Coordinates of C-alpha atoms in Angstrom, one line a residue:
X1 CA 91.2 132.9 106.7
X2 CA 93.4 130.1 108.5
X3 CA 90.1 127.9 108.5
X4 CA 89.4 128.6 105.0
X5 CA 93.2 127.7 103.7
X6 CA 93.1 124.6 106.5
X7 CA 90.1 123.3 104.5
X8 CA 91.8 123.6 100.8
X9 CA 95.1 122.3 102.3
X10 CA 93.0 119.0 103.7
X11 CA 91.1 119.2 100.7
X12 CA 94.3 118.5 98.7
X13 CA 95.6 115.9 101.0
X14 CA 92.1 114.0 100.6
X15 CA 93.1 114.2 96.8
X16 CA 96.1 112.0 97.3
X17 CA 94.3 110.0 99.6
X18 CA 92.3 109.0 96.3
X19 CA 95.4 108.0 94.9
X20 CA 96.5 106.2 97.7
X21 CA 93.3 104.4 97.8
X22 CA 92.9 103.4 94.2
X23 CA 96.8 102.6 93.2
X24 CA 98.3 101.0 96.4
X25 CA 95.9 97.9 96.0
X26 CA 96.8 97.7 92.6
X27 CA 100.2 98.2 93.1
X28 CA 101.2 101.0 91.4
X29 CA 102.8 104.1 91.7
X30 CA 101.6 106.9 94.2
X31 CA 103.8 109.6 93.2
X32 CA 105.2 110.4 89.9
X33 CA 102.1 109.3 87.6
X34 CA 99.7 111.9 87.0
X35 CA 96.2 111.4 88.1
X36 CA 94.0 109.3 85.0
X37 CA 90.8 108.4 84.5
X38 CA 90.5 104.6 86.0
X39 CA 87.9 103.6 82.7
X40 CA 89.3 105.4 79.8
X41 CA 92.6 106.1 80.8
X42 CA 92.8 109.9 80.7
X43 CA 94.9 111.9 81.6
X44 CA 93.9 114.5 83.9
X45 CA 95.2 118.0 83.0
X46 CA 95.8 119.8 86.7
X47 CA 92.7 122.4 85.7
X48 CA 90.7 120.0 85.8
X49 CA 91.7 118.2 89.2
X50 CA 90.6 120.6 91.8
X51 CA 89.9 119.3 94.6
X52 CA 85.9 118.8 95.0
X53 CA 85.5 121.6 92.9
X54 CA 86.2 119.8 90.0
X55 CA 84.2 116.6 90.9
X56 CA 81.2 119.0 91.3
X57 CA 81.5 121.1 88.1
X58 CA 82.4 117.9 86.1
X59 CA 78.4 116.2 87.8
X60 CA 81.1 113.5 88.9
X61 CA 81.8 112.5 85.3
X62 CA 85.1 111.8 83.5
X63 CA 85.6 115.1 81.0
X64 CA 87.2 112.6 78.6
X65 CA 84.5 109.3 78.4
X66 CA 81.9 110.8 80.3
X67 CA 82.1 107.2 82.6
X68 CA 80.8 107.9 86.3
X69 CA 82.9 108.4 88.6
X70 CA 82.6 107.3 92.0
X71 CA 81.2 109.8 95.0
X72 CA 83.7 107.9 97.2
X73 CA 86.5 110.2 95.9
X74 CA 84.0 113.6 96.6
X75 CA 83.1 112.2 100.4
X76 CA 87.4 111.5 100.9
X77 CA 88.3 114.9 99.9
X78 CA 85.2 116.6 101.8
X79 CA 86.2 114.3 105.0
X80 CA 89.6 115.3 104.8
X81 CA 89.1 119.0 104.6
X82 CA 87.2 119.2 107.2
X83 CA 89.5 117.0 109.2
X84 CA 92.3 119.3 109.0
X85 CA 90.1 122.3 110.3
X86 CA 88.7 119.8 113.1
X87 CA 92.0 118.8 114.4
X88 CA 93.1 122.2 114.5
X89 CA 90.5 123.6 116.3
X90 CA 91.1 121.0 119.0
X91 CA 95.0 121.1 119.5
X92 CA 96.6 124.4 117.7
X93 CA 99.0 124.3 115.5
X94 CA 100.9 121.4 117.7
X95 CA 102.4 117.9 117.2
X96 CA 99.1 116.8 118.7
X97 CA 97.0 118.3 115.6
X98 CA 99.8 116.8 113.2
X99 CA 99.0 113.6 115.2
X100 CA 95.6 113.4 115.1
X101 CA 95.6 114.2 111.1
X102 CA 97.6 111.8 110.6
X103 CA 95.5 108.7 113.0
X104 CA 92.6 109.6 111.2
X105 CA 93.8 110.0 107.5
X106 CA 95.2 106.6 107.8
X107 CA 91.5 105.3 109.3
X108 CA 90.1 107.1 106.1
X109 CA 92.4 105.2 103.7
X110 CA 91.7 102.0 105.5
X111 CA 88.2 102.4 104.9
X112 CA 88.1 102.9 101.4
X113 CA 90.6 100.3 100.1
X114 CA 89.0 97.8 102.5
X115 CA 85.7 99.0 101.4
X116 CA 86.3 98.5 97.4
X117 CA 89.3 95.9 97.4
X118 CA 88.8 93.5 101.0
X119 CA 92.3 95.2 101.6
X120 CA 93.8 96.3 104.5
X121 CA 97.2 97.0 103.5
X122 CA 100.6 96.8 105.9
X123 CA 101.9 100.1 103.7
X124 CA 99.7 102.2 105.5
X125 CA 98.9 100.0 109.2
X126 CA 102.5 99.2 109.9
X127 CA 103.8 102.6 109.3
X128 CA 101.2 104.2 111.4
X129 CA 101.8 101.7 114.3
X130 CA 105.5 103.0 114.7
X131 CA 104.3 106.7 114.4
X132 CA 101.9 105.9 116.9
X133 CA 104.3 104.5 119.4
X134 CA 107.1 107.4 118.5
X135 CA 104.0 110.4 119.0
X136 CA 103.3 108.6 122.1
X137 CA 106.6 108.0 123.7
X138 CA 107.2 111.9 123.7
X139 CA 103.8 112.4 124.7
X140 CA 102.0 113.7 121.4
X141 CA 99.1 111.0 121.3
X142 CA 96.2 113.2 121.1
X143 CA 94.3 110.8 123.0
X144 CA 96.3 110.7 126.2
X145 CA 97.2 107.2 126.3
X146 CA 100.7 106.2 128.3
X147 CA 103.2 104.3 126.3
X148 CA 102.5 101.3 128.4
X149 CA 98.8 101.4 127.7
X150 CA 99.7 101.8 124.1
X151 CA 102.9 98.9 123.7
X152 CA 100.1 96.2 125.6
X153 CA 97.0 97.9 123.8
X154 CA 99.1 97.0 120.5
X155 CA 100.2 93.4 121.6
X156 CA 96.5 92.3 122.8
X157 CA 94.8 93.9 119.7
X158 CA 97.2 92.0 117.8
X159 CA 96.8 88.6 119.6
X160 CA 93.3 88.7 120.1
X161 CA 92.3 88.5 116.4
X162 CA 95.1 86.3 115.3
X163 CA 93.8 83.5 117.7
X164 CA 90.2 84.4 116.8
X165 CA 91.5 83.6 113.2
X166 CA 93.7 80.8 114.1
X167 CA 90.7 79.4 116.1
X168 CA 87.9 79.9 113.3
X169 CA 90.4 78.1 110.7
X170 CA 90.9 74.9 112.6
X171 CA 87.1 74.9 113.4
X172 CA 85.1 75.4 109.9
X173 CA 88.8 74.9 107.8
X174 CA 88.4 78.5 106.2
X175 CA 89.9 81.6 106.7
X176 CA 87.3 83.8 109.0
X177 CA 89.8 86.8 109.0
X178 CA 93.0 88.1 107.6
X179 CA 96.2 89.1 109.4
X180 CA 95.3 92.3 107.6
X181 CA 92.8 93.0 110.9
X182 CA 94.8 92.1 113.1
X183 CA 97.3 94.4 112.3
X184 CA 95.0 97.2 111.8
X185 CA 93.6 96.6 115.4
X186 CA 97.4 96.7 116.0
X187 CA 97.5 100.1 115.0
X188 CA 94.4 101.2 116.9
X189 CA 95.5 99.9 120.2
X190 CA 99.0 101.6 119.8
X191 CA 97.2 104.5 119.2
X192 CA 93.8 104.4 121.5
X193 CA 95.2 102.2 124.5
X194 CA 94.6 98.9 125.8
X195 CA 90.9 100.2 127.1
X196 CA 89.6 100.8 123.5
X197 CA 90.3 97.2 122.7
X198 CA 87.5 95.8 124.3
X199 CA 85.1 98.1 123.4
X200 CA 85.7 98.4 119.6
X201 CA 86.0 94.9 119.1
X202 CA 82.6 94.4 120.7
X203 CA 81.1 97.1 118.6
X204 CA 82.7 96.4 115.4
X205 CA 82.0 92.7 115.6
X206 CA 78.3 92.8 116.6
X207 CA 77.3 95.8 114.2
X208 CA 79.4 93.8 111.4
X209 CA 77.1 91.1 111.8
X210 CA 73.8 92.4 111.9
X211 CA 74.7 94.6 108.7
X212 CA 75.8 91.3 107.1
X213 CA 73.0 89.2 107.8
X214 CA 70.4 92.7 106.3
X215 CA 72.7 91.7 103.3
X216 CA 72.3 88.4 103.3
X217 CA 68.5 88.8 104.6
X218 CA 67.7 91.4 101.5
X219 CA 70.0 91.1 98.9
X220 CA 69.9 87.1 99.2
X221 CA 73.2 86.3 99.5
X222 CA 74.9 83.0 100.7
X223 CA 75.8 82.5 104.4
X224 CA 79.3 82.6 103.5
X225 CA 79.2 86.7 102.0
X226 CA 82.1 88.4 102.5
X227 CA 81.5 91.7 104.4
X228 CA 84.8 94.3 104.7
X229 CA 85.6 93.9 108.5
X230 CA 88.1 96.6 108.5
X231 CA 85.4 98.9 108.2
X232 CA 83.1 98.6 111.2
X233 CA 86.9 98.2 113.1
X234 CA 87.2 101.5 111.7
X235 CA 84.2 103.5 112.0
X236 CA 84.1 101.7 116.0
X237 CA 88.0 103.2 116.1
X238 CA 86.8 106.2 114.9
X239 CA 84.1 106.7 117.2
X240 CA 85.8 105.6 120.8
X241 CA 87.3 108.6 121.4
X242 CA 84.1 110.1 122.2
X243 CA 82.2 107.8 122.8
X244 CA 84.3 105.1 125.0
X245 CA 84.4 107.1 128.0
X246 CA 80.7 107.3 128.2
X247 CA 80.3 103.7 127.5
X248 CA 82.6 103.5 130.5
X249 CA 81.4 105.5 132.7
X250 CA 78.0 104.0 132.2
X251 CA 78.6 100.6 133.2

């Protein structure tokens, strides 16, 4: 029963998450608007914005102009359920769980507005840096990093991609990266520790660049295509805390 109302709980968060994804790129208002239809304008009555329920019944169609509507919001609420059941069947009901919701919802929304807008915005990765450092300074990183390993993991993530950026403009004279990764790989080494750093920028960088040149390679695209960084520094972030300690023992 717990796992069931975990699941519609998470299920309700991944909801807002939607909201969060679409209206904080476009600067609007999270909270006291009621959810609409982004073609048509609709307004959504509340029976008809269940949770992935309704996306189902509705065959992912606005009831109103019968205009698709993206899967994207289906996966985010699915995702989210199911992290709220995952979390707590690792830590309990603890400050760990709440931590480890809240790491990963913020990973999720990175995703997605990074994904659909090349945004990754300071609302969500500043914020989560402090929380990071304040679940960590009294020990409620679910990862088990040390505050020191998180305050230097923090600083070098930073650094590291603000001189890779600073480097890349006054070589080609164009912006390779935003201060918007830097910051997000802020975030992750305030959270994950100064060992993840390495790893997931490795990762991140080299599957980033064999998926852009498969876009470039099929879809013809110019050299220059823009591919959404943040997301392979996401899915690599995502990914380390189960996989970075076998890449470490290995070598």
């Amino acid at each position: 029963m717990l796992t069931l109302s975990l699941f519609i709980i998470g299920s309700i968060f991944g909801s807002f998450y939607n909201v969060c994804i679409y209206r904080l790129p476009n600067d609007l208002d999270v909270v006291a608007k009621r959810s609409f239809c982004t073609t048509c304008k609709y307004k959504i009555p509340f029976y008809l914005n269940v949770p992935i329920i309704s996306y189902i019944a509705n065959l992912g169609e606005c009831k109103n102009c019968k205009s698709k509507i993206s899967v994207s919001y289906l996966i985010v609420e699915i995702l989210t359920a199911c992290l709220f059941v995952y979390a707590y069947s690792l830590h309990g009901i603890s400050f760990k769980t709440l931590a480890y919701i809240i790491f990963y919802s913020g990973l999720l929304i990175i995703f997605f507005t990074d994904l659909k807008y090349y945004l990754i915005l300071d609302k969500i990765t500043i914020p989560l840096s402090v929380l990071g450092l304040v679940f960590t300074f009294f020990k409620f990183n679910p990862f088990d990093v040390s505050i020191l390993s998180s305050i230097i993991g923090g600083i070098i993530g930073y650094l590291i991609i603000y001189i890779i950026r600073f480097l890349f403009f006054k070589i080609r004279k164009v912006e390779g990266m935003g201060l918007g990764d830097a910051k997000l790989f802020l975030m992750v080494g305030i959270w994950l520790g100064i060992k993840s750093i390495y790893l997931i920028l490795a990762s991140s960088a080299i599957t980033g660049a064999i998926v852009g040149l498969i876009i470039i390679y099929v879809y013809k695209k110019d050299k220059d295509f823009q591919i959404p960084y943040g997301c392979f520094i996401v899915i690599a972030s995502a990914l380390y805390p189960y996989l970075g300690s076998v890449f470490y023992n290995w070598i």
